[in-house]
Amino acid sequence: MSINKQSNEDSNSSSKRPLVEKKKVGLLGCTGTVGQRFIQLLEDHPHFEIACIGASSRSSGKTYEQVVAWKLSTPIPSKIRTITIVECVPNEFKGCVIIFSGLDASVAGEVEENFAKQGYAVFSNAKNHRMNPLVPILIPSVNPDHLNIVTAQRKKYNYPGKGCIITNANCSTTGLTVALKPIHDHFQIKKCIVFTMQAVSGAGYPGVPSLDILDNVIPYISGEEEKITAEAKKILGTLDESKTALIDADIRVSAHCNRVNVLDGHTECVSLKLGKKASPSEVEEVLKKYVPNHFHDLHSAPKKPIDVTSSQDRPQPRLDRDSGGGNTVTVGRVREDSVLDIKLVLLSHNTIIGAAGGSILNAELALHRGFI
């Protein structure tokens, strides 16, 4: 059973949407943690059908079940088990329109560019292209208008057809910016200090050695703090009138990133300095009411992009990470900050909205708006 079937009560129903012919999609990095989540989430998707899966040359020529060390609680979809893995080169993915990439950053950059140059719409989870001025770091509940810069990207790089690269954010940045968006819209965030407690699944498989993480907290994740600082400002920024440039938000961001002994779900403690004073109840109100225009046109969109909990001891990874099928960010403990203005705690599912699920939402938005 797919995770989408398990989460119908939390996810936005697609029963009112017109049926369309499924787009054939390819998946790069199919055996890794993110690749597995893509396969799980795309099972029975109404718009996308996996037609080709790619991995390294060590795995190519073998069936998926021969190679993968499957780590998710649901079984490998029967349609995927016997698919033969191919190398991550465009000629092997003929017939696909969309490429979802779960490749590691060590190889993703050039490979993803090669696919875009051949007219594929690439939805990337890697960091390589995020800070390219013409590549959007897209989160449909935060900055859907940033998708429009793809036209300028295609023109500059001469990508044919539907060719483009669209990235999602770093997993911890995603949850943070979803929660910050309505606050920034109403009260103009000036400063943000964030302390993350990040799940081990964010390090992939085999990931952090057990002797390092058991009975322990690791107060360093390579490159993570720099990603949050740069990406948050780009995501919360604006698209200029010409739709050829993204202007960073004028927010100062400081991040402390920690790996903790939790399987899934990133928890973040956030303190904010606001340009316009607001009480905790006012902040909670804008968080509760926040639903972007046309957000519910997307199949995987949850009923609420943000869920505000009134429980003093929530959010918690084990209890809240699967809210909205893993695509809802849970916010709690909104209160006054004696040093800045407001502080809160947020939780997001790092491999769903923070990775594979976020890329799928991005592709749904691009499809809905006619970019693919």
CSV table of C-alpha atoms in Angstrom, one decimal:
chain,number,residue,atom,x,y,z
A,1,MET,CA,0.0,0.0,0.0
A,2,SER,CA,1.4,3.4,-0.9
A,3,ILE,CA,1.7,6.2,1.7
A,4,ASN,CA,-0.8,8.3,-0.3
A,5,LYS,CA,-3.4,5.6,0.3
A,6,GLN,CA,-2.7,5.7,4.0
A,7,SER,CA,-3.0,9.4,4.3
A,8,ASN,CA,-6.3,10.3,2.5
A,9,GLU,CA,-7.8,12.0,5.5
A,10,ASP,CA,-4.8,14.4,5.7
A,11,SER,CA,-4.1,15.0,2.0
A,12,ASN,CA,-6.1,17.1,-0.3
A,13,SER,CA,-8.6,14.9,-2.2
A,14,SER,CA,-8.1,14.6,-6.0
A,15,SER,CA,-11.6,13.4,-6.7
A,16,LYS,CA,-12.7,16.7,-8.3
A,17,ARG,CA,-9.7,17.0,-10.6
A,18,PRO,CA,-10.1,16.0,-14.2
A,19,LEU,CA,-8.3,12.9,-15.3
A,20,VAL,CA,-5.3,13.5,-17.6
A,21,GLU,CA,-2.9,11.1,-19.3
A,22,LYS,CA,-0.1,10.2,-17.0
A,23,LYS,CA,3.3,11.7,-17.7
A,24,LYS,CA,6.1,9.2,-17.9
A,25,VAL,CA,8.8,10.1,-15.4
A,26,GLY,CA,12.3,8.9,-14.8
A,27,LEU,CA,14.1,8.6,-11.5
A,28,LEU,CA,17.8,9.2,-10.9
A,29,GLY,CA,19.4,7.8,-7.8
A,30,CYS,CA,16.6,5.2,-7.4
A,31,THR,CA,18.3,3.0,-4.7
A,32,GLY,CA,19.1,5.7,-2.1
A,33,THR,CA,17.0,7.0,0.7
A,34,VAL,CA,15.4,9.8,-1.3
A,35,GLY,CA,15.0,7.5,-4.4
A,36,GLN,CA,13.1,5.0,-2.3
A,37,ARG,CA,10.8,7.7,-1.0
A,38,PHE,CA,10.1,8.8,-4.6
A,39,ILE,CA,9.1,5.3,-5.5
A,40,GLN,CA,6.8,5.0,-2.5
A,41,LEU,CA,5.1,8.4,-3.1
A,42,LEU,CA,4.7,7.9,-6.8
A,43,GLU,CA,2.9,4.6,-6.6
A,44,ASP,CA,-0.6,5.2,-7.9
A,45,HIS,CA,0.0,8.9,-8.6
A,46,PRO,CA,-2.8,10.2,-10.9
A,47,HIS,CA,-0.4,12.3,-13.1
A,48,PHE,CA,3.0,10.6,-13.0
A,49,GLU,CA,4.1,7.1,-13.8
A,50,ILE,CA,7.6,5.8,-13.3
A,51,ALA,CA,8.9,4.5,-16.6
A,52,CYS,CA,12.6,4.3,-16.1
A,53,ILE,CA,15.0,4.2,-13.1
A,54,GLY,CA,18.6,5.0,-13.0
A,55,ALA,CA,21.6,4.5,-10.7
A,56,SER,CA,25.3,4.0,-10.9
A,57,SER,CA,27.1,1.7,-13.4
A,58,ARG,CA,27.5,-0.9,-10.5
A,59,SER,CA,23.7,-1.3,-10.4
A,60,SER,CA,22.8,-0.9,-14.1
A,61,GLY,CA,21.6,-4.0,-15.9
A,62,LYS,CA,20.1,-5.5,-12.7
A,63,THR,CA,16.6,-5.4,-11.5
A,64,TYR,CA,15.6,-3.0,-8.7
A,65,GLU,CA,14.9,-5.8,-6.2
A,66,GLN,CA,18.3,-7.3,-6.8
A,67,VAL,CA,20.1,-4.1,-5.9
A,68,VAL,CA,18.1,-2.0,-3.4
A,69,ALA,CA,18.4,-2.3,0.4
A,70,TRP,CA,14.8,-1.2,0.9
A,71,LYS,CA,14.3,0.7,4.2
A,72,LEU,CA,10.7,1.9,4.1
A,73,SER,CA,7.9,0.4,6.0
A,74,THR,CA,5.7,-0.2,2.9
A,75,PRO,CA,6.8,-2.9,0.4
A,76,ILE,CA,8.5,-2.1,-2.9
A,77,PRO,CA,5.7,-1.5,-5.4
A,78,SER,CA,5.2,-4.6,-7.6
A,79,LYS,CA,5.6,-2.5,-10.8
A,80,ILE,CA,9.0,-1.4,-9.7
A,81,ARG,CA,10.5,-4.7,-8.4
A,82,THR,CA,11.5,-6.1,-11.8
A,83,ILE,CA,12.3,-2.9,-13.6
A,84,THR,CA,15.9,-3.0,-14.9
A,85,ILE,CA,18.1,-0.2,-13.7
A,86,VAL,CA,19.9,1.9,-16.3
A,87,GLU,CA,22.8,4.4,-16.1
A,88,CYS,CA,21.9,8.0,-15.5
A,89,VAL,CA,22.3,9.2,-19.1
A,90,PRO,CA,19.6,10.9,-21.2
A,91,ASN,CA,19.5,8.3,-24.0
A,92,GLU,CA,18.3,5.7,-21.5
A,93,PHE,CA,15.3,7.8,-20.5
A,94,LYS,CA,13.6,8.3,-23.9
A,95,GLY,CA,9.8,8.7,-23.6
A,96,CYS,CA,10.1,10.4,-20.2
A,97,VAL,CA,9.1,14.0,-19.8
A,98,ILE,CA,10.0,14.6,-16.2
A,99,ILE,CA,13.2,13.5,-14.4
A,100,PHE,CA,13.1,13.3,-10.6
A,101,SER,CA,16.6,13.3,-9.2
A,102,GLY,CA,17.7,11.9,-5.9
A,103,LEU,CA,21.3,11.9,-6.8
A,104,ASP,CA,24.0,12.8,-4.3
A,105,ALA,CA,25.5,16.2,-4.8
A,106,SER,CA,28.9,14.7,-5.6
A,107,VAL,CA,27.5,13.6,-9.0
A,108,ALA,CA,24.2,15.5,-9.5
A,109,GLY,CA,25.4,18.7,-11.1
A,110,GLU,CA,26.6,17.6,-14.5
A,111,VAL,CA,24.2,14.7,-14.8
A,112,GLU,CA,21.2,17.0,-14.2
A,113,GLU,CA,22.5,19.5,-16.6
A,114,ASN,CA,22.9,16.8,-19.3
A,115,PHE,CA,19.2,15.9,-18.9
A,116,ALA,CA,18.0,19.5,-19.1
A,117,LYS,CA,20.1,20.0,-22.3
A,118,GLN,CA,18.2,17.2,-23.9
A,119,GLY,CA,14.8,18.7,-23.1
A,120,TYR,CA,13.9,17.0,-19.8
A,121,ALA,CA,12.3,18.9,-16.9
A,122,VAL,CA,14.6,18.0,-14.0
A,123,PHE,CA,13.4,18.2,-10.4
A,124,SER,CA,16.4,18.0,-8.2
A,125,ASN,CA,17.0,17.4,-4.5
A,126,ALA,CA,20.7,18.2,-4.7
A,127,LYS,CA,22.4,21.4,-3.7
A,128,ASN,CA,24.4,21.9,-6.9
A,129,HIS,CA,22.0,24.3,-8.8
A,130,ARG,CA,20.1,25.9,-5.9
A,131,MET,CA,22.1,29.1,-5.9
A,132,ASN,CA,22.1,29.6,-9.6
A,133,PRO,CA,20.3,32.9,-10.1
A,134,LEU,CA,18.0,31.5,-12.7
A,135,VAL,CA,17.1,28.2,-10.9
A,136,PRO,CA,14.2,28.5,-8.5
A,137,ILE,CA,14.3,26.9,-5.1
A,138,LEU,CA,10.7,26.1,-5.3
A,139,ILE,CA,8.2,25.4,-2.5
A,140,PRO,CA,4.6,25.6,-3.8
A,141,SER,CA,3.2,26.8,-0.4
A,142,VAL,CA,5.8,29.5,-0.2
A,143,ASN,CA,7.0,30.9,-3.5
A,144,PRO,CA,5.0,29.4,-6.5
A,145,ASP,CA,5.6,32.6,-8.5
A,146,HIS,CA,9.4,31.8,-8.6
A,147,LEU,CA,8.5,29.1,-11.1
A,148,ASN,CA,8.2,31.9,-13.7
A,149,ILE,CA,11.9,32.4,-13.8
A,150,VAL,CA,12.2,29.1,-15.7
A,151,THR,CA,11.4,30.9,-18.9
A,152,ALA,CA,14.6,33.0,-18.5
A,153,GLN,CA,16.5,29.9,-17.6
A,154,ARG,CA,15.5,28.1,-20.7
A,155,LYS,CA,16.4,31.1,-22.8
A,156,LYS,CA,19.9,31.7,-21.3
A,157,TYR,CA,21.0,28.0,-21.5
A,158,ASN,CA,19.2,27.2,-24.7
A,159,TYR,CA,17.4,24.2,-23.1
A,160,PRO,CA,15.1,22.7,-25.8
A,161,GLY,CA,11.4,21.9,-25.3
A,162,LYS,CA,10.5,21.4,-21.7
A,163,GLY,CA,14.1,21.4,-20.5
A,164,CYS,CA,14.8,23.1,-17.2
A,165,ILE,CA,16.2,22.5,-13.7
A,166,ILE,CA,14.0,23.2,-10.7
A,167,THR,CA,15.3,22.4,-7.2
A,168,ASN,CA,13.7,22.0,-3.8
A,169,ALA,CA,15.4,23.3,-0.7
A,170,ASN,CA,17.6,21.7,1.8
A,171,CYS,CA,15.3,19.6,4.1
A,172,SER,CA,15.7,21.8,7.1
A,173,THR,CA,15.3,25.0,5.1
A,174,THR,CA,12.0,23.7,3.7
A,175,GLY,CA,10.2,23.3,7.0
A,176,LEU,CA,11.6,26.6,8.2
A,177,THR,CA,10.5,28.7,5.2
A,178,VAL,CA,7.0,27.2,5.1
A,179,ALA,CA,6.5,28.4,8.7
A,180,LEU,CA,8.2,31.8,8.1
A,181,LYS,CA,6.3,32.7,5.0
A,182,PRO,CA,3.0,33.9,6.5
A,183,ILE,CA,4.9,35.6,9.4
A,184,HIS,CA,7.1,37.4,7.0
A,185,ASP,CA,4.2,38.5,4.8
A,186,HIS,CA,2.3,40.0,7.7
A,187,PHE,CA,5.1,41.2,10.1
A,188,GLN,CA,8.3,41.5,8.1
A,189,ILE,CA,10.9,39.3,9.6
A,190,LYS,CA,14.2,41.1,10.1
A,191,LYS,CA,16.3,38.5,12.0
A,192,CYS,CA,16.0,34.7,12.4
A,193,ILE,CA,17.9,32.4,14.7
A,194,VAL,CA,17.2,28.7,14.2
A,195,PHE,CA,18.5,25.7,16.1
A,196,THR,CA,17.8,22.4,14.3
A,197,MET,CA,17.6,18.8,15.6
A,198,GLN,CA,17.8,16.8,12.4
A,199,ALA,CA,16.9,13.1,11.9
A,200,VAL,CA,19.4,10.5,10.9
A,201,SER,CA,17.5,9.7,7.6
A,202,GLY,CA,18.7,13.1,6.4
A,203,ALA,CA,22.2,11.7,6.2
A,204,GLY,CA,21.1,8.9,3.8
A,205,TYR,CA,22.0,5.2,4.1
A,206,PRO,CA,24.1,3.9,5.7
A,207,GLY,CA,24.4,7.4,7.1
A,208,VAL,CA,25.7,8.2,10.5
A,209,PRO,CA,27.5,5.3,12.3
A,210,SER,CA,25.6,3.9,15.2
A,211,LEU,CA,28.4,4.4,17.6
A,212,ASP,CA,28.4,8.1,16.8
A,213,ILE,CA,24.6,8.7,17.1
A,214,LEU,CA,23.4,6.3,19.8
A,215,ASP,CA,23.2,8.1,23.2
A,216,ASN,CA,24.5,11.2,21.5
A,217,VAL,CA,23.8,14.5,19.7
A,218,ILE,CA,26.3,15.6,17.0
A,219,PRO,CA,26.5,19.4,16.9
A,220,TYR,CA,27.7,19.7,13.3
A,221,ILE,CA,26.4,18.8,9.9
A,222,SER,CA,28.7,19.7,7.1
A,223,GLY,CA,27.5,22.6,5.0
A,224,GLU,CA,24.0,22.7,6.6
A,225,GLU,CA,24.2,26.0,8.3
A,226,GLU,CA,25.4,27.7,5.2
A,227,LYS,CA,22.6,26.2,3.2
A,228,ILE,CA,19.9,27.4,5.5
A,229,THR,CA,21.4,30.9,5.6
A,230,ALA,CA,21.5,31.3,1.9
A,231,GLU,CA,18.5,29.3,0.8
A,232,ALA,CA,16.0,30.9,3.2
A,233,LYS,CA,16.7,34.4,1.9
A,234,LYS,CA,16.3,33.3,-1.7
A,235,ILE,CA,13.1,31.3,-1.1
A,236,LEU,CA,11.5,34.2,0.9
A,237,GLY,CA,12.6,36.7,-1.7
A,238,THR,CA,10.8,38.1,-4.7
A,239,LEU,CA,10.7,37.7,-8.5
A,240,ASP,CA,11.4,41.0,-10.2
A,241,GLU,CA,8.9,42.5,-12.6
A,242,SER,CA,10.9,41.3,-15.7
A,243,LYS,CA,10.8,37.7,-14.3
A,244,THR,CA,14.5,37.4,-15.0
A,245,ALA,CA,15.9,37.8,-11.5
A,246,LEU,CA,15.2,36.7,-7.9
A,247,ILE,CA,15.8,39.2,-5.2
A,248,ASP,CA,16.8,37.9,-1.8
A,249,ALA,CA,14.7,38.8,1.2
A,250,ASP,CA,16.3,41.3,3.6
A,251,ILE,CA,16.5,38.9,6.5
A,252,ARG,CA,19.5,38.0,8.6
A,253,VAL,CA,19.6,34.3,9.3
A,254,SER,CA,21.8,32.4,11.8
A,255,ALA,CA,21.6,28.6,12.1
A,256,HIS,CA,22.9,26.0,14.5
A,257,CYS,CA,22.5,22.5,13.0
A,258,ASN,CA,22.6,19.2,15.0
A,259,ARG,CA,22.1,15.5,14.2
A,260,VAL,CA,19.9,13.7,16.7
A,261,ASN,CA,18.9,10.1,17.3
A,262,VAL,CA,15.5,10.3,15.5
A,263,LEU,CA,14.6,8.3,12.4
A,264,ASP,CA,12.5,10.8,10.5
A,265,GLY,CA,11.4,14.4,11.2
A,266,HIS,CA,13.4,17.6,11.6
A,267,THR,CA,12.6,19.7,14.7
A,268,GLU,CA,13.6,23.4,14.7
A,269,CYS,CA,13.5,26.0,17.5
A,270,VAL,CA,13.2,29.4,16.0
A,271,SER,CA,13.5,33.0,17.3
A,272,LEU,CA,12.4,36.0,15.2
A,273,LYS,CA,12.9,39.7,15.2
A,274,LEU,CA,10.0,41.4,13.5
A,275,GLY,CA,9.7,44.7,11.7
A,276,LYS,CA,6.1,45.0,12.8
A,277,LYS,CA,5.3,44.0,16.4
A,278,ALA,CA,3.0,41.1,16.9
A,279,SER,CA,1.7,39.0,19.8
A,280,PRO,CA,2.0,35.3,19.9
A,281,SER,CA,-1.8,35.0,19.3
A,282,GLU,CA,-1.5,37.2,16.2
A,283,VAL,CA,1.3,35.0,14.8
A,284,GLU,CA,-0.7,31.9,15.5
A,285,GLU,CA,-3.7,33.4,13.7
A,286,VAL,CA,-1.8,34.1,10.4
A,287,LEU,CA,-0.2,30.6,10.6
A,288,LYS,CA,-3.6,29.0,11.0
A,289,LYS,CA,-5.2,30.9,8.1
A,290,TYR,CA,-2.4,30.5,5.6
A,291,VAL,CA,-3.3,28.7,2.4
A,292,PRO,CA,-1.7,30.0,-0.8
A,293,ASN,CA,-3.9,30.6,-3.9
A,294,HIS,CA,-4.4,27.4,-6.0
A,295,PHE,CA,-2.4,25.3,-3.5
A,296,HIS,CA,-5.2,22.8,-3.4
A,297,ASP,CA,-5.1,22.3,-7.1
A,298,LEU,CA,-2.1,20.1,-6.5
A,299,HIS,CA,-2.7,16.4,-6.0
A,300,SER,CA,-0.3,15.9,-3.1
A,301,ALA,CA,-1.1,19.2,-1.3
A,302,PRO,CA,-2.3,18.6,2.2
A,303,LYS,CA,-5.5,20.3,3.5
A,304,LYS,CA,-3.3,22.6,5.6
A,305,PRO,CA,0.3,23.5,4.7
A,306,ILE,CA,0.8,24.5,8.3
A,307,ASP,CA,-0.8,22.9,11.4
A,308,VAL,CA,-0.7,24.9,14.6
A,309,THR,CA,-0.8,22.8,17.7
A,310,SER,CA,-1.9,24.1,21.1
A,311,SER,CA,-0.2,21.3,23.1
A,312,GLN,CA,2.6,22.5,25.2
A,313,ASP,CA,4.8,19.5,24.4
A,314,ARG,CA,4.3,19.4,20.6
A,315,PRO,CA,5.4,19.1,17.9
A,316,GLN,CA,7.2,15.8,18.3
A,317,PRO,CA,8.8,13.8,15.5
A,318,ARG,CA,7.1,10.5,16.3
A,319,LEU,CA,3.6,12.1,16.7
A,320,ASP,CA,3.6,14.8,14.0
A,321,ARG,CA,5.9,14.0,11.1
A,322,ASP,CA,3.3,12.3,9.1
A,323,SER,CA,0.7,15.1,9.3
A,324,GLY,CA,-0.8,15.8,5.9
A,325,GLY,CA,0.9,12.7,4.4
A,326,GLY,CA,4.2,14.2,5.5
A,327,ASN,CA,3.6,17.4,3.5
A,328,THR,CA,2.3,19.5,6.4
A,329,VAL,CA,4.7,21.6,8.7
A,330,THR,CA,3.6,21.5,12.3
A,331,VAL,CA,4.2,24.6,14.5
A,332,GLY,CA,3.8,24.8,18.2
A,333,ARG,CA,4.9,26.7,21.3
A,334,VAL,CA,4.5,30.1,19.8
A,335,ARG,CA,5.4,32.6,22.5
A,336,GLU,CA,7.2,35.9,23.3
A,337,ASP,CA,11.0,36.0,23.0
A,338,SER,CA,12.6,38.2,25.7
A,339,VAL,CA,15.7,38.8,23.4
A,340,LEU,CA,14.0,39.1,20.0
A,341,ASP,CA,10.2,39.2,19.5
A,342,ILE,CA,8.7,35.7,18.9
A,343,LYS,CA,9.9,32.2,19.3
A,344,LEU,CA,8.3,28.9,18.1
A,345,VAL,CA,9.0,25.2,17.4
A,346,LEU,CA,8.4,23.6,14.1
A,347,LEU,CA,8.6,20.1,12.7
A,348,SER,CA,8.7,18.8,9.1
A,349,HIS,CA,9.2,15.4,7.5
A,350,ASN,CA,12.6,15.6,6.0
A,351,THR,CA,12.3,12.9,3.4
A,352,ILE,CA,8.7,13.8,2.3
A,353,ILE,CA,8.1,17.6,2.2
A,354,GLY,CA,11.9,18.1,2.7
A,355,ALA,CA,12.9,15.9,-0.2
A,356,ALA,CA,11.0,13.5,-2.5
A,357,GLY,CA,7.5,14.8,-1.6
A,358,GLY,CA,8.6,18.4,-2.1
A,359,SER,CA,9.9,17.6,-5.6
A,360,ILE,CA,6.7,15.9,-6.5
A,361,LEU,CA,4.7,18.9,-5.4
A,362,ASN,CA,7.0,21.1,-7.5
A,363,ALA,CA,6.3,18.9,-10.6
A,364,GLU,CA,2.6,19.0,-9.9
A,365,LEU,CA,2.8,22.8,-9.8
A,366,ALA,CA,4.8,23.0,-13.0
A,367,LEU,CA,2.3,20.7,-14.7
A,368,HIS,CA,-0.7,22.7,-13.4
A,369,ARG,CA,0.8,25.9,-14.7
A,370,GLY,CA,1.8,24.5,-18.1
A,371,PHE,CA,5.6,24.5,-17.7
A,372,ILE,CA,5.8,20.8,-18.5
